[in-house]
CSV table of C-alpha atoms in Angstrom, one decimal:
chain,number,residue,atom,x,y,z
A,1,UNK,CA,-13.0,-28.7,-17.3
A,2,UNK,CA,-10.4,-26.9,-15.2
A,3,UNK,CA,-6.9,-28.1,-15.6
A,4,UNK,CA,-4.0,-26.8,-13.5
A,5,UNK,CA,-1.3,-29.2,-15.0
A,6,UNK,CA,1.7,-27.6,-16.7
A,7,UNK,CA,1.3,-30.2,-19.5
A,8,UNK,CA,-2.1,-28.7,-20.4
A,9,UNK,CA,-0.6,-25.3,-21.1
A,10,UNK,CA,2.9,-25.9,-22.5
A,11,UNK,CA,4.9,-28.1,-24.9
A,12,UNK,CA,8.2,-28.1,-23.1
A,13,UNK,CA,10.3,-30.1,-25.5
A,14,UNK,CA,12.3,-27.1,-26.7
A,15,UNK,CA,12.2,-25.2,-23.4
A,16,UNK,CA,15.0,-24.7,-20.8
A,17,UNK,CA,12.2,-24.7,-18.2
A,18,UNK,CA,11.3,-28.3,-18.8
A,19,UNK,CA,12.8,-29.3,-15.5
A,20,UNK,CA,11.0,-26.5,-13.7
A,21,UNK,CA,7.6,-27.2,-15.1
A,22,UNK,CA,7.4,-30.9,-16.2
A,23,UNK,CA,5.1,-33.0,-14.1
A,24,UNK,CA,3.6,-30.2,-12.1
A,25,UNK,CA,0.0,-30.7,-11.2
A,26,UNK,CA,-0.3,-27.1,-10.0
A,27,UNK,CA,1.6,-25.1,-12.6
A,28,UNK,CA,1.5,-21.8,-10.6
A,29,UNK,CA,3.8,-23.4,-8.0
A,30,UNK,CA,6.7,-22.9,-10.5
A,31,UNK,CA,6.4,-19.1,-10.0
A,32,UNK,CA,7.8,-19.4,-6.4
A,33,UNK,CA,10.6,-21.6,-7.6
A,34,UNK,CA,11.7,-19.5,-10.6
A,35,UNK,CA,14.5,-17.6,-8.9
A,36,UNK,CA,16.2,-20.7,-7.6
A,37,UNK,CA,15.8,-22.4,-11.0
A,38,UNK,CA,17.4,-19.5,-12.8
A,39,UNK,CA,20.4,-19.5,-10.5
A,40,UNK,CA,20.8,-23.3,-11.1
A,41,UNK,CA,20.5,-22.9,-14.8
A,42,UNK,CA,23.1,-20.1,-15.0
A,43,UNK,CA,25.6,-22.5,-13.5
A,44,UNK,CA,25.0,-24.9,-16.4
A,45,UNK,CA,25.3,-22.5,-19.3
A,46,UNK,CA,28.4,-22.1,-21.3
A,47,UNK,CA,30.0,-18.7,-20.2
A,48,UNK,CA,31.6,-18.3,-23.7
A,49,UNK,CA,28.1,-17.8,-25.1
A,50,UNK,CA,27.1,-15.1,-22.7
A,51,UNK,CA,28.0,-11.6,-21.5
A,52,UNK,CA,27.7,-11.9,-17.7
A,53,UNK,CA,26.8,-8.8,-15.8
A,54,UNK,CA,26.4,-8.1,-12.1
A,55,UNK,CA,27.1,-10.0,-8.9
A,56,UNK,CA,27.0,-13.8,-8.8
A,57,UNK,CA,23.8,-14.0,-6.8
A,58,UNK,CA,22.0,-11.5,-9.1
A,59,UNK,CA,23.8,-12.0,-12.4
A,60,UNK,CA,22.4,-11.2,-15.8
A,61,UNK,CA,23.3,-13.8,-18.4
A,62,UNK,CA,22.9,-12.1,-21.8
A,63,UNK,CA,23.3,-14.4,-24.8
A,64,UNK,CA,25.7,-12.8,-27.4
A,65,UNK,CA,23.1,-13.2,-30.1
A,66,UNK,CA,20.4,-11.3,-28.2
A,67,UNK,CA,19.6,-7.7,-29.3
A,68,UNK,CA,19.2,-5.3,-26.4
A,69,UNK,CA,18.5,-1.6,-26.8
A,70,UNK,CA,20.9,0.7,-24.9
A,71,UNK,CA,18.0,2.2,-22.9
A,72,UNK,CA,16.9,-1.2,-21.3
A,73,UNK,CA,17.4,-1.6,-17.5
A,74,UNK,CA,18.1,-5.2,-16.5
A,75,UNK,CA,18.2,-6.7,-12.9
A,76,UNK,CA,19.2,-10.2,-12.0
A,77,UNK,CA,19.1,-13.0,-11.6
A,78,UNK,CA,18.0,-13.1,-15.2
A,79,UNK,CA,18.8,-15.1,-18.4
A,80,UNK,CA,18.3,-13.6,-21.8
A,81,UNK,CA,18.4,-16.4,-24.3
A,82,UNK,CA,19.5,-16.8,-28.0
A,83,UNK,CA,17.9,-14.5,-30.5
A,84,UNK,CA,15.9,-12.6,-27.9
A,85,UNK,CA,15.1,-9.0,-28.7
A,86,UNK,CA,14.6,-6.3,-26.0
A,87,UNK,CA,13.4,-3.1,-27.5
A,88,UNK,CA,13.9,0.4,-26.0
A,89,UNK,CA,13.0,1.1,-22.4
A,90,UNK,CA,12.4,-2.5,-21.4
A,91,UNK,CA,12.7,-2.9,-17.6
A,92,UNK,CA,13.4,-6.3,-16.1
A,93,UNK,CA,12.8,-5.9,-12.4
A,94,UNK,CA,14.7,-9.0,-11.3
A,95,UNK,CA,14.1,-12.7,-11.8
A,96,UNK,CA,13.3,-13.3,-15.5
A,97,UNK,CA,14.0,-16.3,-17.8
A,98,UNK,CA,13.4,-15.2,-21.4
A,99,UNK,CA,13.9,-18.1,-23.8
A,100,UNK,CA,15.1,-18.3,-27.3
A,101,UNK,CA,13.4,-16.1,-29.9
A,102,UNK,CA,11.2,-14.2,-27.5
A,103,UNK,CA,10.5,-10.5,-28.2
A,104,UNK,CA,9.9,-7.8,-25.6
A,105,UNK,CA,8.7,-4.5,-27.0
A,106,UNK,CA,8.9,-0.8,-26.1
A,107,UNK,CA,8.4,0.2,-22.4
A,108,UNK,CA,7.6,-3.3,-21.1
A,109,UNK,CA,8.1,-4.2,-17.4
A,110,UNK,CA,8.9,-7.8,-16.4
A,111,UNK,CA,9.1,-9.1,-12.9
A,112,UNK,CA,9.6,-12.7,-11.7
A,113,UNK,CA,8.4,-14.1,-15.0
A,114,UNK,CA,9.1,-16.9,-17.5
A,115,UNK,CA,8.8,-16.4,-21.3
A,116,UNK,CA,9.0,-19.6,-23.2
A,117,UNK,CA,10.5,-19.8,-26.7
A,118,UNK,CA,9.0,-17.3,-29.2
A,119,UNK,CA,6.7,-15.5,-26.7
A,120,UNK,CA,6.0,-11.9,-27.4
A,121,UNK,CA,5.2,-8.9,-25.3
A,122,UNK,CA,4.3,-6.2,-27.8
A,123,UNK,CA,4.7,-2.9,-25.9
A,124,UNK,CA,3.5,-1.1,-22.9
A,125,UNK,CA,2.9,-4.4,-21.1
A,126,UNK,CA,3.4,-5.4,-17.5
A,127,UNK,CA,4.2,-9.1,-17.0
A,128,UNK,CA,4.6,-10.0,-13.3
A,129,UNK,CA,4.7,-13.3,-11.5
A,130,UNK,CA,3.5,-15.0,-14.7
A,131,UNK,CA,4.4,-17.6,-17.3
A,132,UNK,CA,3.9,-16.9,-21.0
A,133,UNK,CA,3.8,-19.9,-23.2
A,134,UNK,CA,5.7,-20.6,-26.4
A,135,UNK,CA,4.6,-18.2,-29.2
A,136,UNK,CA,2.0,-16.7,-26.9
A,137,UNK,CA,1.4,-13.0,-27.5
A,138,UNK,CA,0.3,-10.0,-25.4
A,139,UNK,CA,-1.0,-7.1,-27.5
A,140,UNK,CA,-0.1,-3.5,-26.8
A,141,UNK,CA,-1.1,-2.4,-23.3
A,142,UNK,CA,-2.2,-5.8,-22.0
A,143,UNK,CA,-1.2,-6.5,-18.5
A,144,UNK,CA,-1.0,-9.4,-16.0
A,145,UNK,CA,-2.2,-8.0,-12.7
A,146,UNK,CA,-0.4,-9.9,-10.0
A,147,UNK,CA,-1.6,-8.6,-6.6
A,148,UNK,CA,-5.2,-8.4,-5.2
A,149,UNK,CA,-6.3,-5.0,-4.0
A,150,UNK,CA,-6.7,-6.4,-0.4
A,151,UNK,CA,-3.4,-8.2,-0.6
A,152,UNK,CA,-5.0,-11.5,0.3
A,153,UNK,CA,-3.8,-14.8,-1.3
A,154,UNK,CA,-4.7,-15.3,-4.9
A,155,UNK,CA,-7.4,-17.8,-5.9
A,156,UNK,CA,-8.4,-19.0,-9.3
A,157,UNK,CA,-12.1,-18.5,-10.1
A,158,UNK,CA,-13.6,-21.6,-11.7
A,159,UNK,CA,-17.3,-21.1,-12.0
A,160,UNK,CA,-18.6,-20.6,-8.5
A,161,UNK,CA,-15.5,-22.3,-7.0
A,162,UNK,CA,-12.3,-20.6,-5.9
A,163,UNK,CA,-9.2,-22.7,-6.1
A,164,UNK,CA,-6.6,-21.7,-3.6
A,165,UNK,CA,-3.0,-21.1,-4.9
A,166,UNK,CA,-1.2,-20.1,-1.6
A,167,UNK,CA,0.5,-17.2,-3.5
A,168,UNK,CA,0.2,-13.6,-2.6
A,169,UNK,CA,1.5,-12.6,-6.0
A,170,UNK,CA,0.4,-14.5,-9.0
A,171,UNK,CA,-0.5,-12.9,-12.4
A,172,UNK,CA,-1.3,-15.3,-15.1
A,173,UNK,CA,-0.5,-18.7,-16.8
A,174,UNK,CA,-0.8,-18.1,-20.5
A,175,UNK,CA,-0.6,-21.2,-22.7
A,176,UNK,CA,1.2,-21.8,-26.0
A,177,UNK,CA,0.0,-19.7,-28.9
A,178,UNK,CA,-2.6,-17.9,-26.8
A,179,UNK,CA,-3.5,-14.3,-27.9
A,180,UNK,CA,-4.3,-11.6,-25.4
A,181,UNK,CA,-5.8,-8.5,-27.1
A,182,UNK,CA,-4.6,-4.9,-26.7
A,183,UNK,CA,-5.3,-3.3,-23.4
A,184,UNK,CA,-6.8,-6.4,-21.9
A,185,UNK,CA,-6.4,-6.9,-18.1
A,186,UNK,CA,-5.8,-10.4,-16.8
A,187,UNK,CA,-6.7,-10.3,-13.1
A,188,UNK,CA,-4.6,-12.2,-10.5
A,189,UNK,CA,-4.9,-15.9,-10.9
A,190,UNK,CA,-5.8,-15.9,-14.6
A,191,UNK,CA,-5.3,-19.3,-16.4
A,192,UNK,CA,-5.4,-19.0,-20.2
A,193,UNK,CA,-5.3,-22.3,-22.1
A,194,UNK,CA,-3.2,-22.9,-25.3
A,195,UNK,CA,-4.5,-21.3,-28.5
A,196,UNK,CA,-7.1,-19.4,-26.5
A,197,UNK,CA,-7.9,-15.7,-27.2
A,198,UNK,CA,-8.9,-12.8,-25.0
A,199,UNK,CA,-10.6,-9.9,-26.8
A,200,UNK,CA,-9.0,-6.4,-26.6
A,201,UNK,CA,-10.1,-4.1,-23.8
A,202,UNK,CA,-11.4,-7.0,-21.8
A,203,UNK,CA,-11.1,-7.7,-18.1
A,204,UNK,CA,-10.6,-11.4,-17.5
A,205,UNK,CA,-10.6,-13.5,-14.3
A,206,UNK,CA,-10.4,-17.3,-13.9
A,207,UNK,CA,-9.9,-20.1,-16.3
A,208,UNK,CA,-10.2,-19.9,-20.1
A,209,UNK,CA,-10.0,-23.4,-21.7
A,210,UNK,CA,-7.8,-24.2,-24.7
A,211,UNK,CA,-9.2,-23.0,-28.1
A,212,UNK,CA,-11.8,-20.7,-26.5
A,213,UNK,CA,-12.3,-17.0,-27.0
A,214,UNK,CA,-13.3,-14.6,-24.2
A,215,UNK,CA,-15.3,-11.7,-25.6
A,216,UNK,CA,-16.3,-8.3,-24.2
A,217,UNK,CA,-19.7,-9.6,-23.1
A,218,UNK,CA,-17.9,-11.6,-20.4
A,219,UNK,CA,-18.6,-15.0,-22.0
A,220,UNK,CA,-16.3,-17.6,-23.4
A,221,UNK,CA,-17.0,-19.4,-26.7
A,222,UNK,CA,-15.3,-22.3,-28.4
A,223,UNK,CA,-13.2,-21.4,-31.4
A,224,UNK,CA,-14.4,-23.0,-34.6
């Protein structure tokens, strides 16, 4: 059964984003509020723990324990949390909250996205207008497509029904410990439940329940 509540996808006890996500019945609404939340959170962080770069309204807060390759390009407002690793050629195109222990691999682009603790983007990924759950993983080349070809508002396909989101740009909600295979494409409005899996080189649209696997035949099966 389709579930759009943030509580279905994420355990928020260890997340900075608890105040952003907790209690939301339509989890995608947090995407539009992410920038304002980051600016508020920056004002609450201890400046002694961060290198602070850029102007106040587009600042980058970079935790001193984070490892950032010299070739990375970062735009704000952004927060890079404790123990985060940004590997060579990462491009953060404004508005990102990357929480403790997350890893972002070679040549990844991030735009208006939230990565919960321990999330991983392997390499050659695009993650736009999306939320990646705790310890979720996108394999090499997997992308979250965030804009429909006709630029109309994004809907979530649930069986024969289309659930309206009101967002023009919305990539994916990816639950805790979900696994997205290499070179998979998540179409706009994809909702991936916790511990779910999407096979490599798949094109997915709609809602994948928790602990289900989406295979290349276009069908979803319960994990045993």
